[in-house]
């Protein structure tokens, strides 16, 4: 699932006929000043300014300001831009029009096994979170479109009046069309508000998650996906991603501060089981890593260097299941080269290395690892006869 | 017995190179279980009408490639299963095409990165048709002793190590393809092995879930227990737990779920498969899945490593209760073996192959070429130069600095001799006719022979013969007159005593100045003295000088023409590039440069 920031998210909703507030995304005060000459609503409406970054709890962080006039919005932008929260620096602010309203509602479409599920409630904002039983749901099978009558009935069930239910049904129909046509995995509008004056339903705040795998059929997805991570990537993580983008197979690396057990396992499935075993045995993960799909040895070497450069590591888990077609000798060659480099740079002092692996050329690969003992590495090597995660038990001394 | 894939499974593969690779792996399995190859056809429009060759045992099976599924199943009506190896952007269409074919009952999609909506649609479509859609991102399906779909099971040695040549009692359903081999291995080590192992794919919404397969395993009397390898995200494991707890089941269920580590990660950090990227606590979390499975009565070890002993425990109970009988193991001599390739056989010392070619000068099998045993980079780094490489490759010896200098001078002196000589002219004419470099240069090289540049070897041969047999100049000249004819290396078309060849003078004075013994050069100069008196232009020419000097420094006679060919190639390439640079047009000889001595026009007599 790929998260999309509010700006592009609102753009997609607008494309499918959903009313959204006027908005602009700016990265400088000057930009807003220029835009305010062109767009009258910036001068005439009450405004909201929000940091346009993948950050949780923006309100608490003071990165959401409401009820502003243009001068207030300008001041808010000046204050927000460049603010550092963890490893994220605020570089964009979204300024949107405040929609005057009395009532708030909730609407969402999420992916379900059968296809999708439409959710609606006649309360919104924080109220819906506290009253989740008021949310009414409708499953829609993939390839089908819900009939207006069905949606209207759903709205009635959620407690909307007859007249309102027709409007809500129309809104839900558009939201579903957006979900279905844009390969979305989650669309949540909270709140939906009835605009004072014309009573039109407007999507004031939205969460948009798209299926990154469907990018090939959406040439208008020109926006970047936001980090799903809740923090920006570190330099080492970005280095490994750059390698990953170049190669056949894959290498992945995520740092976890404060851990002492470094992970260098093979395979997306096994790597999580190895991480689980570390946690189950009371260890503290220093990172997540994975290489799979028979990557070139130099890519594994880069990954190994990053793992070895983690601070304060006591154990390195070079685990892996019995590979289908990843060449053990070759990928271990990359790991060994990485280890040697790290050792030459004075890293790995006091770190114990634990190896378990099987697959094509397993004997040669494991033998090469064992030979590292002669070079002064503290390394224990096991073959397919040792159960997958037993090296974690041994490393963390829960098993002799 | 088995589920989904069995002895009657006949396969169509939709895809190109990846599909062909899978067919090769499937052929290894078929060979192991002694059944004919079960892949009948490929569908891959770019290659339609061609065939793919798949090694089976020690032979090759030829399999046709079709344009579409209908064409394949009409020609091979026994096909009942399709494997999809088509790129993510076209995979859905390929899957639908296969599902809609009346003969195909099972479609397994290997493609990764298929949009979720497409996967869901394929899954629902299959259910409506009463068929099985497995995947996307499936590593494959394998039924021990019967059928392999895809590359699941890995290399042949691993198939044998995991005893996949015969049935066990354990079913396997795994989301992770990378762990499929591991779990099959565990079942073969801690119990009697697997019946069928199914990779359902790591996506959030696989086409077929655990429950569908659990029901099939429940109906398969050979399967006594099923191992599920799950992960966090989605609700497939919860549904499996619900199914298992809903009634008394014949099969014993074991399961592992991954993703507990996410609980102790900083908020918002998630990793693993696409399907694992949701749910931290509560529904969809590893804990909720594990709890649900335990509650339903499944055996859920706390780490993957503890799965082996848990499987053993179940197997021991099955043995004790008599529901399973121990399987006698094959001795290592009886284990199935794949015919070795010639390369593997040679590595193992099992076969002797008579070489086709023998070389004594060079070897490029390492990370860089070795010239007569010396690494090119080491030669460079230790200051050796082109003449040394020539000597290594032509005469298998490391020459001295002085000898190298002589060769260098010879090459510099004979690199080119203007556009008018036969070789250069031929190359220039070819270049102007638009001929490519290698052919045009070859046209020039073809001119090198007895009258142009090709006399070096012969000159060397006869000078050497004279010196070896200690002939006098007079003996030599009468010998040559009687046995050979004009003396190679003596005489020039335009140069003479009065108009000496500067190149010869230069080379002779350099070599003589070195103070090394030069018996052949001395002899050649002595010959020149006599011949040039007879006729002004019977001087020692550049071929003869080169020949004498090269024989003096020990080069074998047969290699001598090579020095001229090599040197002149430099010039010929220059002429070709020069004409290209000028964008020269086609040239032809002018009539006035031809003497037309052919008969005048006359009447053709009637044909008899």
PDB file of N, CA and C in Angstrom, chain A residues 302-375:
ATOM      1  N   UNK A 302      27.371  -4.668  -0.250  1.00  0.00           N
ATOM      2  CA  UNK A 302      26.963  -3.336   0.228  1.00  0.00           C
ATOM      3  C   UNK A 302      26.062  -3.484   1.453  1.00  0.00           C
ATOM      4  N   UNK A 303      25.075  -4.392   1.346  1.00  0.00           N
ATOM      5  CA  UNK A 303      24.158  -4.621   2.463  1.00  0.00           C
ATOM      6  C   UNK A 303      24.942  -5.043   3.719  1.00  0.00           C
ATOM      7  N   UNK A 304      25.912  -5.938   3.520  1.00  0.00           N
ATOM      8  CA  UNK A 304      26.710  -6.428   4.648  1.00  0.00           C
ATOM      9  C   UNK A 304      27.477  -5.284   5.315  1.00  0.00           C
ATOM     10  N   UNK A 305      28.060  -4.423   4.503  1.00  0.00           N
ATOM     11  CA  UNK A 305      28.790  -3.280   5.077  1.00  0.00           C
ATOM     12  C   UNK A 305      27.881  -2.406   5.940  1.00  0.00           C
ATOM     13  N   UNK A 306      26.644  -2.203   5.457  1.00  0.00           N
ATOM     14  CA  UNK A 306      25.703  -1.375   6.215  1.00  0.00           C
ATOM     15  C   UNK A 306      25.367  -2.062   7.538  1.00  0.00           C
ATOM     16  N   UNK A 307      25.139  -3.366   7.481  1.00  0.00           N
ATOM     17  CA  UNK A 307      24.802  -4.114   8.694  1.00  0.00           C
ATOM     18  C   UNK A 307      25.966  -4.056   9.678  1.00  0.00           C
ATOM     19  N   UNK A 308      27.183  -4.228   9.157  1.00  0.00           N
ATOM     20  CA  UNK A 308      28.355  -4.237  10.037  1.00  0.00           C
ATOM     21  C   UNK A 308      28.633  -2.861  10.647  1.00  0.00           C
ATOM     22  N   UNK A 309      28.111  -1.818  10.014  1.00  0.00           N
ATOM     23  CA  UNK A 309      28.396  -0.485  10.546  1.00  0.00           C
ATOM     24  C   UNK A 309      27.367  -0.040  11.589  1.00  0.00           C
ATOM     25  N   UNK A 310      26.407  -0.903  11.913  1.00  0.00           N
ATOM     26  CA  UNK A 310      25.446  -0.559  12.962  1.00  0.00           C
ATOM     27  C   UNK A 310      26.176  -0.464  14.304  1.00  0.00           C
ATOM     28  N   UNK A 311      25.843   0.526  15.112  1.00  0.00           N
ATOM     29  CA  UNK A 311      26.602   0.694  16.363  1.00  0.00           C
ATOM     30  C   UNK A 311      26.222  -0.344  17.425  1.00  0.00           C
ATOM     31  N   UNK A 312      27.208  -0.771  18.176  1.00  0.00           N
ATOM     32  CA  UNK A 312      26.967  -1.589  19.375  1.00  0.00           C
ATOM     33  C   UNK A 312      26.375  -2.965  19.139  1.00  0.00           C
ATOM     34  N   UNK A 313      26.717  -3.614  18.020  1.00  0.00           N
ATOM     35  CA  UNK A 313      26.108  -4.934  17.790  1.00  0.00           C
ATOM     36  C   UNK A 313      26.927  -6.051  18.424  1.00  0.00           C
ATOM     37  N   UNK A 314      26.197  -6.994  19.018  1.00  0.00           N
ATOM     38  CA  UNK A 314      26.869  -8.124  19.690  1.00  0.00           C
ATOM     39  C   UNK A 314      26.775  -9.384  18.846  1.00  0.00           C
ATOM     40  N   UNK A 315      25.652  -9.535  18.128  1.00  0.00           N
ATOM     41  CA  UNK A 315      25.472 -10.729  17.308  1.00  0.00           C
ATOM     42  C   UNK A 315      25.014 -10.304  15.915  1.00  0.00           C
ATOM     43  N   UNK A 316      25.476 -11.059  14.904  1.00  0.00           N
ATOM     44  CA  UNK A 316      24.974 -10.864  13.539  1.00  0.00           C
ATOM     45  C   UNK A 316      24.351 -12.186  13.099  1.00  0.00           C
ATOM     46  N   UNK A 317      23.087 -12.123  12.713  1.00  0.00           N
ATOM     47  CA  UNK A 317      22.379 -13.342  12.328  1.00  0.00           C
ATOM     48  C   UNK A 317      22.350 -13.448  10.806  1.00  0.00           C
ATOM     49  N   UNK A 318      23.204 -14.322  10.268  1.00  0.00           N
ATOM     50  CA  UNK A 318      23.238 -14.538   8.822  1.00  0.00           C
ATOM     51  C   UNK A 318      22.398 -15.784   8.543  1.00  0.00           C
ATOM     52  N   UNK A 319      21.093 -15.618   8.708  1.00  0.00           N
ATOM     53  CA  UNK A 319      20.201 -16.773   8.587  1.00  0.00           C
ATOM     54  C   UNK A 319      19.614 -16.878   7.215  1.00  0.00           C
ATOM     55  N   UNK A 320      19.018 -18.038   6.955  1.00  0.00           N
ATOM     56  CA  UNK A 320      18.318 -18.197   5.692  1.00  0.00           C
ATOM     57  C   UNK A 320      17.747 -19.588   5.587  1.00  0.00           C
ATOM     58  N   UNK A 321      16.621 -19.686   4.881  1.00  0.00           N
ATOM     59  CA  UNK A 321      16.007 -20.986   4.652  1.00  0.00           C
ATOM     60  C   UNK A 321      16.784 -21.697   3.555  1.00  0.00           C
ATOM     61  N   UNK A 322      16.274 -22.835   3.125  1.00  0.00           N
ATOM     62  CA  UNK A 322      16.870 -23.541   1.998  1.00  0.00           C
ATOM     63  C   UNK A 322      16.399 -22.826   0.739  1.00  0.00           C
ATOM     64  N   UNK A 323      17.339 -22.197   0.077  1.00  0.00           N
ATOM     65  CA  UNK A 323      16.977 -21.349  -1.065  1.00  0.00           C
ATOM     66  C   UNK A 323      16.443 -22.175  -2.216  1.00  0.00           C
ATOM     67  N   UNK A 324      15.550 -21.591  -2.976  1.00  0.00           N
ATOM     68  CA  UNK A 324      15.101 -22.232  -4.206  1.00  0.00           C
ATOM     69  C   UNK A 324      16.212 -22.144  -5.245  1.00  0.00           C
ATOM     70  N   UNK A 325      16.551 -20.902  -5.604  1.00  0.00           N
ATOM     71  CA  UNK A 325      17.544 -20.745  -6.663  1.00  0.00           C
ATOM     72  C   UNK A 325      18.565 -19.661  -6.381  1.00  0.00           C
ATOM     73  N   UNK A 326      18.545 -19.064  -5.198  1.00  0.00           N
ATOM     74  CA  UNK A 326      19.588 -18.115  -4.849  1.00  0.00           C
ATOM     75  C   UNK A 326      20.882 -18.907  -4.627  1.00  0.00           C
ATOM     76  N   UNK A 327      21.941 -18.486  -5.310  1.00  0.00           N
ATOM     77  CA  UNK A 327      23.222 -19.180  -5.241  1.00  0.00           C
ATOM     78  C   UNK A 327      23.899 -18.849  -3.903  1.00  0.00           C
ATOM     79  N   UNK A 328      23.989 -19.850  -3.033  1.00  0.00           N
ATOM     80  CA  UNK A 328      24.515 -19.615  -1.686  1.00  0.00           C
ATOM     81  C   UNK A 328      25.985 -19.214  -1.743  1.00  0.00           C
ATOM     82  N   UNK A 329      26.750 -19.894  -2.557  1.00  0.00           N
ATOM     83  CA  UNK A 329      28.183 -19.593  -2.664  1.00  0.00           C
ATOM     84  C   UNK A 329      28.390 -18.131  -3.076  1.00  0.00           C
ATOM     85  N   UNK A 330      27.643 -17.728  -4.092  1.00  0.00           N
ATOM     86  CA  UNK A 330      27.838 -16.387  -4.653  1.00  0.00           C
ATOM     87  C   UNK A 330      27.396 -15.297  -3.660  1.00  0.00           C
ATOM     88  N   UNK A 331      26.199 -15.461  -3.093  1.00  0.00           N
ATOM     89  CA  UNK A 331      25.715 -14.423  -2.178  1.00  0.00           C
ATOM     90  C   UNK A 331      26.569 -14.393  -0.907  1.00  0.00           C
ATOM     91  N   UNK A 332      27.009 -15.565  -0.449  1.00  0.00           N
ATOM     92  CA  UNK A 332      27.907 -15.592   0.711  1.00  0.00           C
ATOM     93  C   UNK A 332      29.237 -14.924   0.366  1.00  0.00           C
ATOM     94  N   UNK A 333      29.650 -15.044  -0.895  1.00  0.00           N
ATOM     95  CA  UNK A 333      30.875 -14.357  -1.327  1.00  0.00           C
ATOM     96  C   UNK A 333      30.771 -12.869  -1.054  1.00  0.00           C
ATOM     97  N   UNK A 334      29.590 -12.295  -1.329  1.00  0.00           N
ATOM     98  CA  UNK A 334      29.359 -10.876  -1.069  1.00  0.00           C
ATOM     99  C   UNK A 334      29.413 -10.573   0.416  1.00  0.00           C
ATOM    100  N   UNK A 335      28.786 -11.452   1.209  1.00  0.00           N
ATOM    101  CA  UNK A 335      28.782 -11.242   2.665  1.00  0.00           C
ATOM    102  C   UNK A 335      30.214 -11.312   3.216  1.00  0.00           C
ATOM    103  N   UNK A 336      30.963 -12.304   2.743  1.00  0.00           N
ATOM    104  CA  UNK A 336      32.336 -12.485   3.235  1.00  0.00           C
ATOM    105  C   UNK A 336      33.187 -11.248   2.893  1.00  0.00           C
ATOM    106  N   UNK A 337      33.041 -10.762   1.657  1.00  0.00           N
ATOM    107  CA  UNK A 337      33.791  -9.561   1.270  1.00  0.00           C
ATOM    108  C   UNK A 337      33.416  -8.384   2.169  1.00  0.00           C
ATOM    109  N   UNK A 338      32.120  -8.266   2.485  1.00  0.00           N
ATOM    110  CA  UNK A 338      31.645  -7.196   3.364  1.00  0.00           C
ATOM    111  C   UNK A 338      32.231  -7.332   4.767  1.00  0.00           C
ATOM    112  N   UNK A 339      32.250  -8.560   5.258  1.00  0.00           N
ATOM    113  CA  UNK A 339      32.818  -8.818   6.592  1.00  0.00           C
ATOM    114  C   UNK A 339      34.289  -8.426   6.639  1.00  0.00           C
ATOM    115  N   UNK A 340      35.025  -8.823   5.600  1.00  0.00           N
ATOM    116  CA  UNK A 340      36.469  -8.536   5.587  1.00  0.00           C
ATOM    117  C   UNK A 340      36.712  -7.032   5.602  1.00  0.00           C
ATOM    118  N   UNK A 341      35.922  -6.337   4.785  1.00  0.00           N
ATOM    119  CA  UNK A 341      36.081  -4.887   4.707  1.00  0.00           C
ATOM    120  C   UNK A 341      35.805  -4.267   6.080  1.00  0.00           C
ATOM    121  N   UNK A 342      34.708  -4.718   6.717  1.00  0.00           N
ATOM    122  CA  UNK A 342      34.320  -4.182   8.024  1.00  0.00           C
ATOM    123  C   UNK A 342      35.421  -4.428   9.045  1.00  0.00           C
ATOM    124  N   UNK A 343      35.978  -5.629   9.000  1.00  0.00           N
ATOM    125  CA  UNK A 343      37.008  -5.987   9.969  1.00  0.00           C
ATOM    126  C   UNK A 343      38.253  -5.124   9.754  1.00  0.00           C
ATOM    127  N   UNK A 344      38.604  -4.932   8.493  1.00  0.00           N
ATOM    128  CA  UNK A 344      39.762  -4.100   8.186  1.00  0.00           C
ATOM    129  C   UNK A 344      39.565  -2.671   8.682  1.00  0.00           C
ATOM    130  N   UNK A 345      38.293  -2.249   8.748  1.00  0.00           N
ATOM    131  CA  UNK A 345      38.008  -0.899   9.228  1.00  0.00           C
ATOM    132  C   UNK A 345      37.820  -0.859  10.737  1.00  0.00           C
ATOM    133  N   UNK A 346      38.114  -1.984  11.376  1.00  0.00           N
ATOM    134  CA  UNK A 346      38.059  -2.030  12.841  1.00  0.00           C
ATOM    135  C   UNK A 346      36.666  -2.230  13.402  1.00  0.00           C
ATOM    136  N   UNK A 347      35.709  -2.548  12.510  1.00  0.00           N
ATOM    137  CA  UNK A 347      34.359  -2.844  13.008  1.00  0.00           C
ATOM    138  C   UNK A 347      34.294  -4.308  13.412  1.00  0.00           C
ATOM    139  N   UNK A 348      33.150  -4.736  13.895  1.00  0.00           N
ATOM    140  CA  UNK A 348      32.888  -6.135  14.259  1.00  0.00           C
ATOM    141  C   UNK A 348      33.631  -6.579  15.517  1.00  0.00           C
ATOM    142  N   UNK A 349      34.303  -5.630  16.226  1.00  0.00           N
ATOM    143  CA  UNK A 349      35.002  -6.038  17.435  1.00  0.00           C
ATOM    144  C   UNK A 349      33.976  -6.575  18.439  1.00  0.00           C
ATOM    145  N   UNK A 350      34.218  -7.794  18.902  1.00  0.00           N
ATOM    146  CA  UNK A 350      33.324  -8.377  19.909  1.00  0.00           C
ATOM    147  C   UNK A 350      32.008  -8.878  19.351  1.00  0.00           C
ATOM    148  N   UNK A 351      31.813  -8.801  18.037  1.00  0.00           N
ATOM    149  CA  UNK A 351      30.552  -9.288  17.475  1.00  0.00           C
ATOM    150  C   UNK A 351      30.680 -10.753  17.077  1.00  0.00           C
ATOM    151  N   UNK A 352      29.661 -11.533  17.461  1.00  0.00           N
ATOM    152  CA  UNK A 352      29.638 -12.937  17.079  1.00  0.00           C
ATOM    153  C   UNK A 352      28.770 -13.086  15.835  1.00  0.00           C
ATOM    154  N   UNK A 353      29.222 -13.893  14.895  1.00  0.00           N
ATOM    155  CA  UNK A 353      28.467 -14.096  13.655  1.00  0.00           C
ATOM    156  C   UNK A 353      27.875 -15.504  13.658  1.00  0.00           C
ATOM    157  N   UNK A 354      26.589 -15.572  13.327  1.00  0.00           N
ATOM    158  CA  UNK A 354      25.885 -16.864  13.318  1.00  0.00           C
ATOM    159  C   UNK A 354      25.315 -17.109  11.932  1.00  0.00           C
ATOM    160  N   UNK A 355      25.678 -18.251  11.342  1.00  0.00           N
ATOM    161  CA  UNK A 355      25.262 -18.546   9.969  1.00  0.00           C
ATOM    162  C   UNK A 355      24.447 -19.834   9.927  1.00  0.00           C
ATOM    163  N   UNK A 356      23.346 -19.803   9.162  1.00  0.00           N
ATOM    164  CA  UNK A 356      22.572 -21.014   8.866  1.00  0.00           C
ATOM    165  C   UNK A 356      21.956 -20.825   7.488  1.00  0.00           C
ATOM    166  N   UNK A 357      22.155 -21.818   6.605  1.00  0.00           N
ATOM    167  CA  UNK A 357      21.665 -21.635   5.248  1.00  0.00           C
ATOM    168  C   UNK A 357      21.647 -22.957   4.495  1.00  0.00           C
ATOM    169  N   UNK A 358      20.848 -23.029   3.460  1.00  0.00           N
ATOM    170  CA  UNK A 358      20.818 -24.161   2.539  1.00  0.00           C
ATOM    171  C   UNK A 358      20.483 -23.646   1.155  1.00  0.00           C
ATOM    172  N   UNK A 359      20.595 -24.531   0.158  1.00  0.00           N
ATOM    173  CA  UNK A 359      20.249 -24.132  -1.205  1.00  0.00           C
ATOM    174  C   UNK A 359      21.370 -24.420  -2.174  1.00  0.00           C
ATOM    175  N   UNK A 360      21.239 -23.943  -3.430  1.00  0.00           N
ATOM    176  CA  UNK A 360      22.251 -24.236  -4.441  1.00  0.00           C
ATOM    177  C   UNK A 360      23.658 -23.835  -3.982  1.00  0.00           C
ATOM    178  N   UNK A 361      24.586 -24.742  -4.138  1.00  0.00           N
ATOM    179  CA  UNK A 361      25.995 -24.590  -3.741  1.00  0.00           C
ATOM    180  C   UNK A 361      26.137 -24.260  -2.246  1.00  0.00           C
ATOM    181  N   UNK A 362      25.284 -24.942  -1.428  1.00  0.00           N
ATOM    182  CA  UNK A 362      25.319 -24.672   0.009  1.00  0.00           C
ATOM    183  C   UNK A 362      26.628 -25.137   0.637  1.00  0.00           C
ATOM    184  N   UNK A 363      27.142 -26.302   0.208  1.00  0.00           N
ATOM    185  CA  UNK A 363      28.374 -26.817   0.836  1.00  0.00           C
ATOM    186  C   UNK A 363      29.532 -25.836   0.633  1.00  0.00           C
ATOM    187  N   UNK A 364      29.687 -25.394  -0.614  1.00  0.00           N
ATOM    188  CA  UNK A 364      30.803 -24.488  -0.907  1.00  0.00           C
ATOM    189  C   UNK A 364      30.641 -23.164  -0.148  1.00  0.00           C
ATOM    190  N   UNK A 365      29.410 -22.659  -0.117  1.00  0.00           N
ATOM    191  CA  UNK A 365      29.153 -21.389   0.555  1.00  0.00           C
ATOM    192  C   UNK A 365      29.442 -21.480   2.044  1.00  0.00           C
ATOM    193  N   UNK A 366      28.950 -22.538   2.670  1.00  0.00           N
ATOM    194  CA  UNK A 366      29.133 -22.696   4.122  1.00  0.00           C
ATOM    195  C   UNK A 366      30.610 -22.917   4.445  1.00  0.00           C
ATOM    196  N   UNK A 367      31.300 -23.648   3.570  1.00  0.00           N
ATOM    197  CA  UNK A 367      32.725 -23.917   3.784  1.00  0.00           C
ATOM    198  C   UNK A 367      33.500 -22.595   3.754  1.00  0.00           C
ATOM    199  N   UNK A 368      33.153 -21.728   2.810  1.00  0.00           N
ATOM    200  CA  UNK A 368      33.826 -20.430   2.714  1.00  0.00           C
ATOM    201  C   UNK A 368      33.587 -19.611   3.983  1.00  0.00           C
ATOM    202  N   UNK A 369      32.366 -19.690   4.530  1.00  0.00           N
ATOM    203  CA  UNK A 369      32.074 -18.991   5.787  1.00  0.00           C
ATOM    204  C   UNK A 369      32.913 -19.558   6.928  1.00  0.00           C
ATOM    205  N   UNK A 370      32.973 -20.904   6.987  1.00  0.00           N
ATOM    206  CA  UNK A 370      33.735 -21.546   8.065  1.00  0.00           C
ATOM    207  C   UNK A 370      35.198 -21.114   8.021  1.00  0.00           C
ATOM    208  N   UNK A 371      35.701 -20.939   6.810  1.00  0.00           N
ATOM    209  CA  UNK A 371      37.115 -20.585   6.655  1.00  0.00           C
ATOM    210  C   UNK A 371      37.432 -19.220   7.271  1.00  0.00           C
ATOM    211  N   UNK A 372      36.395 -18.402   7.483  1.00  0.00           N
ATOM    212  CA  UNK A 372      36.631 -17.076   8.083  1.00  0.00           C
ATOM    213  C   UNK A 372      37.175 -17.190   9.498  1.00  0.00           C
ATOM    214  N   UNK A 373      36.928 -18.342  10.128  1.00  0.00           N
ATOM    215  CA  UNK A 373      37.428 -18.509  11.493  1.00  0.00           C
ATOM    216  C   UNK A 373      38.954 -18.378  11.517  1.00  0.00           C
ATOM    217  N   UNK A 374      39.602 -18.871  10.468  1.00  0.00           N
ATOM    218  CA  UNK A 374      41.057 -18.776  10.351  1.00  0.00           C
ATOM    219  C   UNK A 374      41.537 -17.328  10.222  1.00  0.00           C
ATOM    220  N   UNK A 375      40.625 -16.420   9.860  1.00  0.00           N
ATOM    221  CA  UNK A 375      41.010 -15.007   9.718  1.00  0.00           C
ATOM    222  C   UNK A 375      40.659 -14.209  10.968  1.00  0.00           C
TER     223      UNK A 375
END
